[in-house]
Structures are given as C-alpha cells and as structure tokens.
Amino acid sequence: MKIRNAVITDLDRIMDIYAYARKFMAEHGNPTQWGPTNWPPRDLIEEDITREKSYVCLNDEDKVIGVFFYNYGKDVDPTYGDITDGTWLEDSPYAVVHRLAVDGSERGIGTFCLNWAFEKSGHVRIDTHGDNKVMQSLLTKLGFKHTGTVYVESDDMPRIAYEKIF
C-alpha cells in the first residue's frame, strides 16, 4: 500500500468509498455519524482535494482503497481548541486526521493510513463518534489515548477525542 494526495479524477471513487463506509457504519451499530446527512458532502471533498489536504491509499495495483483528510500545524483544527472531560496530552503542532474511510477490500487499510499520518508528524489528534466502536478499537490498538470530548461543526453530537505523540 501507499499514500498520495488525492486528485480531482479520484473524486467519484472517493465518494463511492464514503458511501460504502456509511453503509458499513450503519450495519455495525453506528447509523448516525455520517448516515443522516450523507456525510461528507462532495463539495467538501472537492475543496479538500483543491487544498491538497485529501489523501488516498492505494493498493499494490494502484487502485484507490481508502481516503482521509490530513493537515498539520499549530492549532490546525479550531474544533480542538475546546475539549471537555479531559485535556490534550501536549500543546505542540499536531496532525489531524478526519473523514477516514476504506472500501473494505483489504485488511489493514485504516491502520496503514493512521500509521502514515503518525510517521509523517509524530503527533496526531483525531475524534470519532461514540457509536463508532470499530474506529475506537483501531485507535486504541494503535496506541492512541482517549483525551476527552470535542464537538464538531457538522452536528451537535459529542465526539471522543484521541491523541498520539512520540
């Protein structure tokens, strides 16, 4: 597997992966995270691609099998400025990963993407819905620490915040 910036010609494939992810989440006890709003919207993903913040994971045949948003810097996610029920582990520049989704064709795609983000930055923050037990399990397995609760702009549902640092 490998990671590269998404390009506009990946957009239809990316949207197919998000559709698969919504269906998978609904079937695994998490119907409300992305399902009711058909999240994420196509125009947001186009913007991510244009801003060079959207990344795709490719298999050995160069087929797009995963997608995620990645950004790095000081306070790159304003949502993370207000954390409740805990605190961030460190206040240094960090990477944020959002909208991680895979097509289910291979095992380990999510792990590969998150490990790439961590190796690139050494400090990653991420959040997930309380019903997303699959993501919570993956983050715990990869050594992320539960740090508190954050709220995102897309809805008023609390998100479980995680962080991993060197």
CSV table of C-alpha atoms in Angstrom, one decimal:
chain,number,residue,atom,x,y,z
A,1,MET,CA,0.0,0.0,0.0
A,2,LYS,CA,1.0,3.6,-0.5
A,3,ILE,CA,-0.4,7.1,0.2
A,4,ARG,CA,-0.6,10.0,-2.2
A,5,ASN,CA,-2.5,13.3,-2.5
A,6,ALA,CA,-6.0,12.8,-3.9
A,7,VAL,CA,-6.6,14.4,-7.3
A,8,ILE,CA,-9.9,15.5,-8.8
A,9,THR,CA,-10.1,12.4,-11.1
A,10,ASP,CA,-10.3,10.3,-7.8
A,11,LEU,CA,-13.5,12.1,-6.7
A,12,ASP,CA,-16.0,9.6,-7.9
A,13,ARG,CA,-14.1,6.7,-6.4
A,14,ILE,CA,-13.7,8.6,-3.1
A,15,MET,CA,-17.4,9.3,-3.0
A,16,ASP,CA,-18.1,5.5,-3.6
A,17,ILE,CA,-15.8,4.7,-0.6
A,18,TYR,CA,-17.7,7.1,1.6
A,19,ALA,CA,-21.0,5.5,0.5
A,20,TYR,CA,-19.5,2.1,1.4
A,21,ALA,CA,-18.3,3.5,4.8
A,22,ARG,CA,-21.8,4.9,5.6
A,23,LYS,CA,-23.4,1.5,4.9
A,24,PHE,CA,-20.7,-0.3,6.9
A,25,MET,CA,-21.1,2.0,9.9
A,26,ALA,CA,-24.9,1.6,9.8
A,27,GLU,CA,-24.6,-2.1,9.8
A,28,HIS,CA,-22.1,-2.1,12.7
A,29,GLY,CA,-24.1,0.0,15.2
A,30,ASN,CA,-23.2,3.5,14.0
A,31,PRO,CA,-26.0,4.7,11.8
A,32,THR,CA,-25.9,8.4,12.9
A,33,GLN,CA,-22.3,9.5,12.4
A,34,TRP,CA,-22.5,10.1,8.7
A,35,GLY,CA,-25.7,8.5,7.6
A,36,PRO,CA,-28.5,11.0,8.2
A,37,THR,CA,-26.6,13.9,6.5
A,38,ASN,CA,-24.9,11.8,3.8
A,39,TRP,CA,-21.6,13.0,5.1
A,40,PRO,CA,-19.2,14.0,3.8
A,41,PRO,CA,-20.6,16.2,1.0
A,42,ARG,CA,-19.0,16.1,-2.4
A,43,ASP,CA,-18.2,19.8,-2.4
A,44,LEU,CA,-16.2,19.5,0.8
A,45,ILE,CA,-14.2,16.6,-0.6
A,46,GLU,CA,-13.5,18.7,-3.8
A,47,GLU,CA,-12.3,21.5,-1.5
A,48,ASP,CA,-10.1,19.1,0.4
A,49,ILE,CA,-8.5,18.0,-2.9
A,50,THR,CA,-8.1,21.5,-4.1
A,51,ARG,CA,-6.4,22.5,-0.8
A,52,GLU,CA,-4.2,19.3,-1.1
A,53,LYS,CA,-5.5,18.1,2.2
A,54,SER,CA,-7.2,14.9,0.9
A,55,TYR,CA,-5.1,11.8,0.7
A,56,VAL,CA,-5.8,8.4,-0.8
A,57,CYS,CA,-4.5,4.9,0.0
A,58,LEU,CA,-3.6,2.8,-3.0
A,59,ASN,CA,-3.3,-1.0,-3.1
A,60,ASP,CA,-0.5,-2.8,-5.0
A,61,GLU,CA,-2.4,-2.4,-8.3
A,62,ASP,CA,-2.7,1.4,-7.7
A,63,LYS,CA,-6.5,1.2,-7.0
A,64,VAL,CA,-7.8,3.7,-4.5
A,65,ILE,CA,-9.0,1.7,-1.5
A,66,GLY,CA,-9.0,4.4,1.3
A,67,VAL,CA,-9.3,8.1,1.8
A,68,PHE,CA,-8.7,10.6,4.6
A,69,PHE,CA,-8.2,14.3,5.3
A,70,TYR,CA,-4.8,15.2,6.8
A,71,ASN,CA,-3.5,18.6,7.9
A,72,TYR,CA,-0.5,19.5,10.1
A,73,GLY,CA,0.4,22.6,12.1
A,74,LYS,CA,-0.3,24.7,15.2
A,75,ASP,CA,-4.0,24.7,16.1
A,76,VAL,CA,-5.0,23.3,12.6
A,77,ASP,CA,-8.4,22.3,13.9
A,78,PRO,CA,-10.3,25.1,15.7
A,79,THR,CA,-12.8,22.5,17.0
A,80,TYR,CA,-10.0,21.0,19.1
A,81,GLY,CA,-9.5,24.3,21.0
A,82,ASP,CA,-12.4,23.4,23.2
A,83,ILE,CA,-12.0,19.9,24.8
A,84,THR,CA,-14.1,18.8,27.7
A,85,ASP,CA,-13.9,15.9,30.1
A,86,GLY,CA,-10.2,15.8,29.8
A,87,THR,CA,-7.2,17.6,28.2
A,88,TRP,CA,-4.9,17.2,25.2
A,89,LEU,CA,-1.6,15.5,26.1
A,90,GLU,CA,0.6,18.2,24.5
A,91,ASP,CA,0.2,21.6,23.0
A,92,SER,CA,2.8,21.3,20.2
A,93,PRO,CA,1.9,21.4,16.5
A,94,TYR,CA,-0.1,18.3,15.5
A,95,ALA,CA,-1.6,16.5,12.6
A,96,VAL,CA,-5.3,16.0,12.4
A,97,VAL,CA,-7.0,13.1,10.5
A,98,HIS,CA,-10.6,13.4,9.5
A,99,ARG,CA,-13.0,11.5,7.3
A,100,LEU,CA,-11.0,8.3,7.2
A,101,ALA,CA,-12.9,5.7,5.2
A,102,VAL,CA,-11.9,2.5,3.4
A,103,ASP,CA,-13.5,0.3,0.8
A,104,GLY,CA,-13.3,-3.0,2.8
A,105,SER,CA,-11.3,-4.7,0.1
A,106,GLU,CA,-8.3,-5.5,2.2
A,107,ARG,CA,-7.5,-5.7,5.9
A,108,GLY,CA,-5.3,-3.1,7.5
A,109,ILE,CA,-6.1,-0.1,5.3
A,110,GLY,CA,-7.1,2.1,8.2
A,111,THR,CA,-4.0,1.1,10.2
A,112,PHE,CA,-1.8,1.9,7.2
A,113,CYS,CA,-3.3,5.4,6.8
A,114,LEU,CA,-3.1,6.2,10.5
A,115,ASN,CA,0.4,4.9,10.8
A,116,TRP,CA,1.4,7.1,7.7
A,117,ALA,CA,0.0,10.2,9.4
A,118,PHE,CA,1.8,9.4,12.7
A,119,GLU,CA,5.1,8.7,11.0
A,120,LYS,CA,4.8,11.9,9.0
A,121,SER,CA,4.1,14.1,12.0
A,122,GLY,CA,4.8,12.3,15.3
A,123,HIS,CA,1.7,13.9,16.9
A,124,VAL,CA,-1.8,13.1,15.7
A,125,ARG,CA,-5.2,14.1,17.0
A,126,ILE,CA,-8.4,12.5,15.9
A,127,ASP,CA,-12.0,12.2,17.0
A,128,THR,CA,-14.8,9.7,16.5
A,129,HIS,CA,-18.5,9.2,17.3
A,130,GLY,CA,-19.4,7.4,20.5
A,131,ASP,CA,-21.1,4.7,18.4
A,132,ASN,CA,-18.1,4.1,16.2
A,133,LYS,CA,-16.7,1.1,18.1
A,134,VAL,CA,-14.7,-0.1,15.1
A,135,MET,CA,-12.7,3.2,15.0
A,136,GLN,CA,-12.4,3.3,18.8
A,137,SER,CA,-10.9,-0.2,18.8
A,138,LEU,CA,-8.5,0.7,16.0
A,139,LEU,CA,-7.3,3.8,17.7
A,140,THR,CA,-6.7,2.0,21.0
A,141,LYS,CA,-4.9,-0.8,19.2
A,142,LEU,CA,-2.6,1.8,17.5
A,143,GLY,CA,-1.7,3.4,20.9
A,144,PHE,CA,-3.9,6.5,20.7
A,145,LYS,CA,-5.0,7.8,24.1
A,146,HIS,CA,-8.6,8.9,24.9
A,147,THR,CA,-8.2,12.5,25.9
A,148,GLY,CA,-11.7,13.9,26.3
A,149,THR,CA,-14.7,15.1,24.3
A,150,VAL,CA,-14.9,17.6,21.4
A,151,TYR,CA,-17.8,18.9,19.3
A,152,VAL,CA,-17.6,19.2,15.5
A,153,GLU,CA,-19.3,21.8,13.2
A,154,SER,CA,-21.3,19.2,11.2
A,155,ASP,CA,-23.6,18.2,14.0
A,156,ASP,CA,-24.1,18.6,17.8
A,157,MET,CA,-23.1,15.1,18.7
A,158,PRO,CA,-20.1,14.8,21.1
A,159,ARG,CA,-17.0,13.1,19.7
A,160,ILE,CA,-14.5,11.1,21.6
A,161,ALA,CA,-11.1,12.8,21.2
A,162,TYR,CA,-7.9,10.8,20.9
A,163,GLU,CA,-4.2,11.7,20.6
A,164,LYS,CA,-0.9,10.0,20.0
A,165,ILE,CA,2.5,11.5,20.4
A,166,PHE,CA,6.1,10.2,20.3
